[in-house]
Structure formats: C-alpha cells, structure tokens
Amino acid sequence: MTYGDGDGVNYFPLVSLDICGHELSHGVTQYSANLTYSNESGALNESFSDIFGECIENFADGPNDWLMGDDIGPGGSGGAFRSMANPNLYGDPDTYHGTYWYSGSADNGGVHTNSGVQNKWFYILSQGESGTNDNGNAYNVTGIGIDNAAAIAYRNLTVYLTSSSNYAAARAGAIQAAKDLFGAGSAEEIATTDAWYAVGVGSEYNAGGGGGPMMGGAGHLGLGT
C-alpha cells in the first residue's frame, strides 16, 4: 500500500486518519460489492471510502469536520479537498445530475467528483438538514446519527450492491438495509429515503408505498494517490 508524499507546500504526506481509513475501505469494497471503478459505480466506490474514512475519524477523534484530508495541509490543517457537508465547496455535486455533476470521461468518468452525491446523502442522514436541492425540491430530514447511518451504508455495500450498481441501486439498497436494521416504517427508513430525495435520487418517503420510484436518471483518493 502506498500513500502520496504531497507537494511539501500545499499538501504534506497523505497519511491522515481519514485518508488511511478511505484507502483501507477500498479493500472492503473490493471484497464485497466490488464496485467497478468508473462512472456511477466508481463514484459510489469513492463515496463509500469517504464515508468510512469519516466514520473512522469520528470514532478516534470525536466530532466530525466532514472534510476529507483537512489534516494534511501545512501545520497539520487546511489541506481538505472534499467536503461531505457541502460538496459544492470543492466543485463536487450535492444533487444527482445537478450543479458540478461531471459527465465526461476524465477521472474514470468523474468518480471523485460525482462521489459528492452519496457523500451529501450520508451527511444529511447522519446530521439532518433542511434545504432546497438543485432540482428546486425542498427537503427536511431528521438525522439518525453517524453510527446508525454507517450501519445502513455498510449493509448496503456488503449485502445489496453489485459491481455494476448505480445511484438508483444505491438508493434501493440503502432503504432495504434501513428496513432490515430498524424495521419498515421506522424513523431510520424514512430518513434514509428522504435523504436520497434531498440529493435528487428518488422521491420522498410515502407511508403507503415506501420511497417511490427512481427519478431522473481498487480505487484511489485523488491527488495522484
């Protein structure tokens, strides 16, 4: 396993806890869903690594900053290059096919950029948030905490997703994982569904019919690592 040295000016060696957790999580993905490292499946691959990297940092160091790589800048801070709370801050989308969504062929089809959608989903599911997404849809989600959100994400990755899974499949699997862990109609299932709606994947929770249909349409961290 190799980690980048950084450039010695803007980035020091890429060995902060969240980055190490990110890279090791690629191994978990490889030996579970084995998400193909391109396009939407690759974006999910990258996102799961960000999610579990942030969970590991939370477990070790306490309250999350929701920034990937914040500790690798000069003086041990300020080196962040992705935000899960506000992906737009670093040019990543927080809404499926919304602002900053990448549809080209670089970076294996934008795997690092488009990871922002599931990253934002996980942040909203954990913390809760009210707002309006790029589709003009207002949302209001009550957070369920990072541990419960992580359990849903992990079960989705290891039980329901396959190598070709896209964002629609990630939504369906996460909702089913929430049902498995917390029960149908639980606050956790509702929050999981509505957090996906918040990032433009599927409709809001419907007590009569669940979440409704989908709407619309070994990795590395980036920075040469």
PDB file of N, CA, C and O in Angstrom, residues 24-86:
ATOM      1  N   LEU A  24      -8.145   2.068   3.105  1.00  0.00           N
ATOM      2  CA  LEU A  24      -8.436   0.723   3.580  1.00  0.00           C
ATOM      3  C   LEU A  24      -9.866   0.314   3.236  1.00  0.00           C
ATOM      4  O   LEU A  24     -10.135  -0.864   2.969  1.00  0.00           O
ATOM      5  N   SER A  25     -10.774   1.281   3.208  1.00  0.00           N
ATOM      6  CA  SER A  25     -12.168   0.968   2.858  1.00  0.00           C
ATOM      7  C   SER A  25     -12.310   0.521   1.415  1.00  0.00           C
ATOM      8  O   SER A  25     -13.258  -0.206   1.075  1.00  0.00           O
ATOM      9  N   HIS A  26     -11.383   0.945   0.546  1.00  0.00           N
ATOM     10  CA  HIS A  26     -11.415   0.416  -0.825  1.00  0.00           C
ATOM     11  C   HIS A  26     -11.256  -1.107  -0.815  1.00  0.00           C
ATOM     12  O   HIS A  26     -11.817  -1.797  -1.671  1.00  0.00           O
ATOM     13  N   GLY A  27     -10.497  -1.621   0.146  1.00  0.00           N
ATOM     14  CA  GLY A  27     -10.357  -3.072   0.261  1.00  0.00           C
ATOM     15  C   GLY A  27     -11.657  -3.738   0.661  1.00  0.00           C
ATOM     16  O   GLY A  27     -12.007  -4.812   0.162  1.00  0.00           O
ATOM     17  N   VAL A  28     -12.402  -3.102   1.580  1.00  0.00           N
ATOM     18  CA  VAL A  28     -13.704  -3.632   1.973  1.00  0.00           C
ATOM     19  C   VAL A  28     -14.636  -3.670   0.756  1.00  0.00           C
ATOM     20  O   VAL A  28     -15.332  -4.663   0.515  1.00  0.00           O
ATOM     21  N   THR A  29     -14.627  -2.594  -0.020  1.00  0.00           N
ATOM     22  CA  THR A  29     -15.464  -2.544  -1.222  1.00  0.00           C
ATOM     23  C   THR A  29     -15.051  -3.608  -2.228  1.00  0.00           C
ATOM     24  O   THR A  29     -15.900  -4.293  -2.820  1.00  0.00           O
ATOM     25  N   GLN A  30     -13.751  -3.756  -2.424  1.00  0.00           N
ATOM     26  CA  GLN A  30     -13.266  -4.734  -3.395  1.00  0.00           C
ATOM     27  C   GLN A  30     -13.741  -6.141  -3.060  1.00  0.00           C
ATOM     28  O   GLN A  30     -14.096  -6.918  -3.955  1.00  0.00           O
ATOM     29  N   TYR A  31     -13.778  -6.474  -1.778  1.00  0.00           N
ATOM     30  CA  TYR A  31     -14.142  -7.835  -1.379  1.00  0.00           C
ATOM     31  C   TYR A  31     -15.598  -7.964  -0.947  1.00  0.00           C
ATOM     32  O   TYR A  31     -15.985  -8.961  -0.345  1.00  0.00           O
ATOM     33  N   SER A  32     -16.415  -6.949  -1.274  1.00  0.00           N
ATOM     34  CA  SER A  32     -17.863  -7.067  -1.041  1.00  0.00           C
ATOM     35  C   SER A  32     -18.584  -6.765  -2.348  1.00  0.00           C
ATOM     36  O   SER A  32     -18.672  -7.631  -3.214  1.00  0.00           O
ATOM     37  N   ALA A  33     -19.066  -5.552  -2.546  1.00  0.00           N
ATOM     38  CA  ALA A  33     -19.777  -5.231  -3.790  1.00  0.00           C
ATOM     39  C   ALA A  33     -18.847  -5.202  -4.992  1.00  0.00           C
ATOM     40  O   ALA A  33     -19.282  -5.424  -6.123  1.00  0.00           O
ATOM     41  N   ASN A  34     -17.564  -4.900  -4.781  1.00  0.00           N
ATOM     42  CA  ASN A  34     -16.579  -4.807  -5.859  1.00  0.00           C
ATOM     43  C   ASN A  34     -17.046  -3.834  -6.946  1.00  0.00           C
ATOM     44  O   ASN A  34     -17.029  -4.142  -8.142  1.00  0.00           O
ATOM     45  N   LEU A  35     -17.463  -2.657  -6.517  1.00  0.00           N
ATOM     46  CA  LEU A  35     -17.991  -1.649  -7.432  1.00  0.00           C
ATOM     47  C   LEU A  35     -16.974  -1.277  -8.503  1.00  0.00           C
ATOM     48  O   LEU A  35     -15.850  -0.873  -8.194  1.00  0.00           O
ATOM     49  N   THR A  36     -17.358  -1.426  -9.757  1.00  0.00           N
ATOM     50  CA  THR A  36     -16.488  -1.112 -10.881  1.00  0.00           C
ATOM     51  C   THR A  36     -16.037   0.346 -10.807  1.00  0.00           C
ATOM     52  O   THR A  36     -16.849   1.245 -10.594  1.00  0.00           O
ATOM     53  N   TYR A  37     -14.740   0.567 -11.017  1.00  0.00           N
ATOM     54  CA  TYR A  37     -14.164   1.887 -10.771  1.00  0.00           C
ATOM     55  C   TYR A  37     -14.310   2.805 -11.978  1.00  0.00           C
ATOM     56  O   TYR A  37     -13.336   3.245 -12.586  1.00  0.00           O
ATOM     57  N   SER A  38     -15.565   3.083 -12.327  1.00  0.00           N
ATOM     58  CA  SER A  38     -15.842   4.041 -13.399  1.00  0.00           C
ATOM     59  C   SER A  38     -17.291   4.487 -13.279  1.00  0.00           C
ATOM     60  O   SER A  38     -18.146   3.766 -12.753  1.00  0.00           O
ATOM     61  N   ASN A  39     -17.538   5.730 -13.753  1.00  0.00           N
ATOM     62  CA  ASN A  39     -18.897   6.269 -13.822  1.00  0.00           C
ATOM     63  C   ASN A  39     -19.608   6.174 -12.467  1.00  0.00           C
ATOM     64  O   ASN A  39     -18.988   6.404 -11.437  1.00  0.00           O
ATOM     65  N   GLU A  40     -20.908   5.846 -12.455  1.00  0.00           N
ATOM     66  CA  GLU A  40     -21.645   5.910 -11.199  1.00  0.00           C
ATOM     67  C   GLU A  40     -21.190   4.865 -10.190  1.00  0.00           C
ATOM     68  O   GLU A  40     -21.115   5.145  -8.981  1.00  0.00           O
ATOM     69  N   SER A  41     -20.902   3.656 -10.643  1.00  0.00           N
ATOM     70  CA  SER A  41     -20.420   2.647  -9.691  1.00  0.00           C
ATOM     71  C   SER A  41     -19.089   3.080  -9.080  1.00  0.00           C
ATOM     72  O   SER A  41     -18.834   2.849  -7.888  1.00  0.00           O
ATOM     73  N   GLY A  42     -18.247   3.725  -9.885  1.00  0.00           N
ATOM     74  CA  GLY A  42     -16.981   4.229  -9.363  1.00  0.00           C
ATOM     75  C   GLY A  42     -17.167   5.387  -8.402  1.00  0.00           C
ATOM     76  O   GLY A  42     -16.425   5.519  -7.419  1.00  0.00           O
ATOM     77  N   ALA A  43     -18.159   6.235  -8.666  1.00  0.00           N
ATOM     78  CA  ALA A  43     -18.470   7.335  -7.744  1.00  0.00           C
ATOM     79  C   ALA A  43     -18.939   6.781  -6.402  1.00  0.00           C
ATOM     80  O   ALA A  43     -18.566   7.295  -5.336  1.00  0.00           O
ATOM     81  N   LEU A  44     -19.747   5.726  -6.444  1.00  0.00           N
ATOM     82  CA  LEU A  44     -20.162   5.076  -5.205  1.00  0.00           C
ATOM     83  C   LEU A  44     -18.974   4.461  -4.485  1.00  0.00           C
ATOM     84  O   LEU A  44     -18.850   4.539  -3.253  1.00  0.00           O
ATOM     85  N   ASN A  45     -18.084   3.835  -5.250  1.00  0.00           N
ATOM     86  CA  ASN A  45     -16.865   3.261  -4.685  1.00  0.00           C
ATOM     87  C   ASN A  45     -16.090   4.318  -3.904  1.00  0.00           C
ATOM     88  O   ASN A  45     -15.725   4.120  -2.731  1.00  0.00           O
ATOM     89  N   GLU A  46     -15.859   5.454  -4.528  1.00  0.00           N
ATOM     90  CA  GLU A  46     -15.138   6.543  -3.861  1.00  0.00           C
ATOM     91  C   GLU A  46     -15.913   7.064  -2.644  1.00  0.00           C
ATOM     92  O   GLU A  46     -15.332   7.354  -1.592  1.00  0.00           O
ATOM     93  N   SER A  47     -17.217   7.188  -2.794  1.00  0.00           N
ATOM     94  CA  SER A  47     -18.019   7.729  -1.705  1.00  0.00           C
ATOM     95  C   SER A  47     -17.996   6.825  -0.479  1.00  0.00           C
ATOM     96  O   SER A  47     -17.878   7.315   0.655  1.00  0.00           O
ATOM     97  N   PHE A  48     -18.128   5.519  -0.671  1.00  0.00           N
ATOM     98  CA  PHE A  48     -18.076   4.630   0.484  1.00  0.00           C
ATOM     99  C   PHE A  48     -16.741   4.773   1.224  1.00  0.00           C
ATOM    100  O   PHE A  48     -16.711   4.707   2.458  1.00  0.00           O
ATOM    101  N   SER A  49     -15.658   4.990   0.499  1.00  0.00           N
ATOM    102  CA  SER A  49     -14.376   5.197   1.160  1.00  0.00           C
ATOM    103  C   SER A  49     -14.357   6.503   1.941  1.00  0.00           C
ATOM    104  O   SER A  49     -13.813   6.569   3.048  1.00  0.00           O
ATOM    105  N   ASP A  50     -14.939   7.564   1.380  1.00  0.00           N
ATOM    106  CA  ASP A  50     -15.049   8.813   2.133  1.00  0.00           C
ATOM    107  C   ASP A  50     -15.909   8.619   3.373  1.00  0.00           C
ATOM    108  O   ASP A  50     -15.582   9.110   4.463  1.00  0.00           O
ATOM    109  N   ILE A  51     -17.019   7.908   3.219  1.00  0.00           N
ATOM    110  CA  ILE A  51     -17.940   7.681   4.335  1.00  0.00           C
ATOM    111  C   ILE A  51     -17.231   6.965   5.478  1.00  0.00           C
ATOM    112  O   ILE A  51     -17.266   7.415   6.638  1.00  0.00           O
ATOM    113  N   PHE A  52     -16.580   5.858   5.179  1.00  0.00           N
ATOM    114  CA  PHE A  52     -15.976   5.086   6.256  1.00  0.00           C
ATOM    115  C   PHE A  52     -14.698   5.741   6.782  1.00  0.00           C
ATOM    116  O   PHE A  52     -14.374   5.611   7.966  1.00  0.00           O
ATOM    117  N   GLY A  53     -14.006   6.494   5.923  1.00  0.00           N
ATOM    118  CA  GLY A  53     -12.883   7.289   6.407  1.00  0.00           C
ATOM    119  C   GLY A  53     -13.338   8.308   7.437  1.00  0.00           C
ATOM    120  O   GLY A  53     -12.703   8.512   8.479  1.00  0.00           O
ATOM    121  N   GLU A  54     -14.467   8.949   7.164  1.00  0.00           N
ATOM    122  CA  GLU A  54     -15.018   9.934   8.100  1.00  0.00           C
ATOM    123  C   GLU A  54     -15.529   9.261   9.370  1.00  0.00           C
ATOM    124  O   GLU A  54     -15.381   9.805  10.474  1.00  0.00           O
ATOM    125  N   CYS A  55     -16.103   8.070   9.236  1.00  0.00           N
ATOM    126  CA  CYS A  55     -16.566   7.331  10.410  1.00  0.00           C
ATOM    127  C   CYS A  55     -15.402   6.933  11.313  1.00  0.00           C
ATOM    128  O   CYS A  55     -15.500   7.004  12.552  1.00  0.00           O
ATOM    129  N   ILE A  56     -14.298   6.509  10.709  1.00  0.00           N
ATOM    130  CA  ILE A  56     -13.113   6.128  11.486  1.00  0.00           C
ATOM    131  C   ILE A  56     -12.549   7.339  12.208  1.00  0.00           C
ATOM    132  O   ILE A  56     -12.193   7.272  13.390  1.00  0.00           O
ATOM    133  N   GLU A  57     -12.480   8.466  11.525  1.00  0.00           N
ATOM    134  CA  GLU A  57     -12.000   9.696  12.151  1.00  0.00           C
ATOM    135  C   GLU A  57     -12.917  10.094  13.306  1.00  0.00           C
ATOM    136  O   GLU A  57     -12.444  10.522  14.372  1.00  0.00           O
ATOM    137  N   ASN A  58     -14.208   9.959  13.124  1.00  0.00           N
ATOM    138  CA  ASN A  58     -15.167  10.274  14.179  1.00  0.00           C
ATOM    139  C   ASN A  58     -14.966   9.375  15.390  1.00  0.00           C
ATOM    140  O   ASN A  58     -14.977   9.836  16.544  1.00  0.00           O
ATOM    141  N   PHE A  59     -14.763   8.089  15.154  1.00  0.00           N
ATOM    142  CA  PHE A  59     -14.573   7.130  16.240  1.00  0.00           C
ATOM    143  C   PHE A  59     -13.326   7.464  17.051  1.00  0.00           C
ATOM    144  O   PHE A  59     -13.322   7.387  18.289  1.00  0.00           O
ATOM    145  N   ALA A  60     -12.261   7.864  16.369  1.00  0.00           N
ATOM    146  CA  ALA A  60     -10.981   8.113  17.045  1.00  0.00           C
ATOM    147  C   ALA A  60     -10.882   9.503  17.654  1.00  0.00           C
ATOM    148  O   ALA A  60     -10.329   9.665  18.751  1.00  0.00           O
ATOM    149  N   ASP A  61     -11.410  10.491  16.944  1.00  0.00           N
ATOM    150  CA  ASP A  61     -11.131  11.885  17.314  1.00  0.00           C
ATOM    151  C   ASP A  61     -12.346  12.697  17.730  1.00  0.00           C
ATOM    152  O   ASP A  61     -12.214  13.863  18.098  1.00  0.00           O
ATOM    153  N   GLY A  62     -13.544  12.120  17.657  1.00  0.00           N
ATOM    154  CA  GLY A  62     -14.702  12.878  18.099  1.00  0.00           C
ATOM    155  C   GLY A  62     -15.404  13.598  16.974  1.00  0.00           C
ATOM    156  O   GLY A  62     -15.346  13.157  15.823  1.00  0.00           O
ATOM    157  N   PRO A  63     -16.050  14.727  17.266  1.00  0.00           N
ATOM    158  CA  PRO A  63     -16.950  15.377  16.302  1.00  0.00           C
ATOM    159  C   PRO A  63     -16.330  15.566  14.919  1.00  0.00           C
ATOM    160  O   PRO A  63     -15.175  15.953  14.785  1.00  0.00           O
ATOM    161  N   ASN A  64     -17.145  15.289  13.906  1.00  0.00           N
ATOM    162  CA  ASN A  64     -16.663  15.328  12.532  1.00  0.00           C
ATOM    163  C   ASN A  64     -16.461  16.745  12.027  1.00  0.00           C
ATOM    164  O   ASN A  64     -17.223  17.648  12.371  1.00  0.00           O
ATOM    165  N   ASP A  65     -15.433  16.923  11.170  1.00  0.00           N
ATOM    166  CA  ASP A  65     -15.338  18.159  10.396  1.00  0.00           C
ATOM    167  C   ASP A  65     -15.952  17.980   9.013  1.00  0.00           C
ATOM    168  O   ASP A  65     -16.159  18.948   8.296  1.00  0.00           O
ATOM    169  N   TRP A  66     -16.229  16.714   8.626  1.00  0.00           N
ATOM    170  CA  TRP A  66     -16.849  16.374   7.346  1.00  0.00           C
ATOM    171  C   TRP A  66     -16.007  16.813   6.164  1.00  0.00           C
ATOM    172  O   TRP A  66     -16.496  16.982   5.053  1.00  0.00           O
ATOM    173  N   LEU A  67     -14.701  16.970   6.401  1.00  0.00           N
ATOM    174  CA  LEU A  67     -13.750  17.336   5.354  1.00  0.00           C
ATOM    175  C   LEU A  67     -12.776  16.196   5.148  1.00  0.00           C
ATOM    176  O   LEU A  67     -12.241  15.644   6.110  1.00  0.00           O
ATOM    177  N   MET A  68     -12.524  15.853   3.882  1.00  0.00           N
ATOM    178  CA  MET A  68     -11.546  14.817   3.583  1.00  0.00           C
ATOM    179  C   MET A  68     -10.163  15.441   3.437  1.00  0.00           C
ATOM    180  O   MET A  68      -9.971  16.344   2.621  1.00  0.00           O
ATOM    181  N   GLY A  69      -9.231  14.977   4.253  1.00  0.00           N
ATOM    182  CA  GLY A  69      -7.842  15.411   4.136  1.00  0.00           C
ATOM    183  C   GLY A  69      -7.534  16.740   4.789  1.00  0.00           C
ATOM    184  O   GLY A  69      -6.504  17.341   4.480  1.00  0.00           O
ATOM    185  N   ASP A  70      -8.368  17.194   5.711  1.00  0.00           N
ATOM    186  CA  ASP A  70      -8.145  18.514   6.301  1.00  0.00           C
ATOM    187  C   ASP A  70      -6.838  18.586   7.089  1.00  0.00           C
ATOM    188  O   ASP A  70      -6.293  19.670   7.296  1.00  0.00           O
ATOM    189  N   ASP A  71      -6.317  17.445   7.529  1.00  0.00           N
ATOM    190  CA  ASP A  71      -5.131  17.438   8.400  1.00  0.00           C
ATOM    191  C   ASP A  71      -3.814  17.340   7.642  1.00  0.00           C
ATOM    192  O   ASP A  71      -2.751  17.235   8.278  1.00  0.00           O
ATOM    193  N   ILE A  72      -3.843  17.367   6.320  1.00  0.00           N
ATOM    194  CA  ILE A  72      -2.580  17.169   5.590  1.00  0.00           C
ATOM    195  C   ILE A  72      -2.002  18.465   5.041  1.00  0.00           C
ATOM    196  O   ILE A  72      -1.015  18.445   4.317  1.00  0.00           O
ATOM    197  N   GLY A  73      -2.603  19.594   5.387  1.00  0.00           N
ATOM    198  CA  GLY A  73      -2.058  20.873   4.958  1.00  0.00           C
ATOM    199  C   GLY A  73      -0.925  21.320   5.853  1.00  0.00           C
ATOM    200  O   GLY A  73      -0.587  20.673   6.851  1.00  0.00           O
ATOM    201  N   PRO A  74      -0.279  22.435   5.534  1.00  0.00           N
ATOM    202  CA  PRO A  74       0.797  22.983   6.366  1.00  0.00           C
ATOM    203  C   PRO A  74       0.318  23.194   7.797  1.00  0.00           C
ATOM    204  O   PRO A  74      -0.779  23.708   8.038  1.00  0.00           O
ATOM    205  N   GLY A  75       1.130  22.753   8.746  1.00  0.00           N
ATOM    206  CA  GLY A  75       0.756  22.893  10.139  1.00  0.00           C
ATOM    207  C   GLY A  75      -0.276  21.883  10.605  1.00  0.00           C
ATOM    208  O   GLY A  75      -0.822  21.993  11.700  1.00  0.00           O
ATOM    209  N   GLY A  76      -0.543  20.881   9.766  1.00  0.00           N
ATOM    210  CA  GLY A  76      -1.476  19.830  10.152  1.00  0.00           C
ATOM    211  C   GLY A  76      -2.933  20.192   9.996  1.00  0.00           C
ATOM    212  O   GLY A  76      -3.805  19.568  10.608  1.00  0.00           O
ATOM    213  N   SER A  77      -3.231  21.207   9.182  1.00  0.00           N
ATOM    214  CA  SER A  77      -4.625  21.571   8.955  1.00  0.00           C
ATOM    215  C   SER A  77      -4.740  22.279   7.615  1.00  0.00           C
ATOM    216  O   SER A  77      -3.749  22.705   7.029  1.00  0.00           O
ATOM    217  N   GLY A  78      -5.960  22.397   7.135  1.00  0.00           N
ATOM    218  CA  GLY A  78      -6.209  23.203   5.943  1.00  0.00           C
ATOM    219  C   GLY A  78      -5.905  22.538   4.624  1.00  0.00           C
ATOM    220  O   GLY A  78      -5.784  23.221   3.611  1.00  0.00           O
ATOM    221  N   GLY A  79      -5.795  21.192   4.606  1.00  0.00           N
ATOM    222  CA  GLY A  79      -5.474  20.518   3.353  1.00  0.00           C
ATOM    223  C   GLY A  79      -6.659  19.867   2.680  1.00  0.00           C
ATOM    224  O   GLY A  79      -6.483  19.065   1.762  1.00  0.00           O
ATOM    225  N   ALA A  80      -7.861  20.185   3.126  1.00  0.00           N
ATOM    226  CA  ALA A  80      -9.046  19.475   2.631  1.00  0.00           C
ATOM    227  C   ALA A  80      -9.237  19.654   1.127  1.00  0.00           C
ATOM    228  O   ALA A  80      -8.929  20.711   0.569  1.00  0.00           O
ATOM    229  N   PHE A  81      -9.771  18.601   0.487  1.00  0.00           N
ATOM    230  CA  PHE A  81     -10.068  18.674  -0.939  1.00  0.00           C
ATOM    231  C   PHE A  81     -11.455  18.140  -1.276  1.00  0.00           C
ATOM    232  O   PHE A  81     -11.850  18.170  -2.428  1.00  0.00           O
ATOM    233  N   ARG A  82     -12.210  17.668  -0.277  1.00  0.00           N
ATOM    234  CA  ARG A  82     -13.628  17.342  -0.457  1.00  0.00           C
ATOM    235  C   ARG A  82     -14.368  17.641   0.836  1.00  0.00           C
ATOM    236  O   ARG A  82     -13.813  17.448   1.920  1.00  0.00           O
ATOM    237  N   SER A  83     -15.607  18.097   0.690  1.00  0.00           N
ATOM    238  CA  SER A  83     -16.475  18.312   1.842  1.00  0.00           C
ATOM    239  C   SER A  83     -17.724  17.463   1.673  1.00  0.00           C
ATOM    240  O   SER A  83     -18.390  17.531   0.637  1.00  0.00           O
ATOM    241  N   MET A  84     -18.033  16.676   2.700  1.00  0.00           N
ATOM    242  CA  MET A  84     -19.261  15.890   2.660  1.00  0.00           C
ATOM    243  C   MET A  84     -20.468  16.742   3.031  1.00  0.00           C
ATOM    244  O   MET A  84     -21.576  16.496   2.568  1.00  0.00           O
ATOM    245  N   ALA A  85     -20.255  17.750   3.858  1.00  0.00           N
ATOM    246  CA  ALA A  85     -21.343  18.631   4.265  1.00  0.00           C
ATOM    247  C   ALA A  85     -21.741  19.586   3.152  1.00  0.00           C
ATOM    248  O   ALA A  85     -22.913  19.917   2.988  1.00  0.00           O
ATOM    249  N   ASN A  86     -20.771  20.016   2.369  1.00  0.00           N
ATOM    250  CA  ASN A  86     -21.013  20.963   1.276  1.00  0.00           C
ATOM    251  C   ASN A  86     -20.110  20.619   0.102  1.00  0.00           C
ATOM    252  O   ASN A  86     -19.095  21.283  -0.130  1.00  0.00           O
TER     253      ASN A  86
END
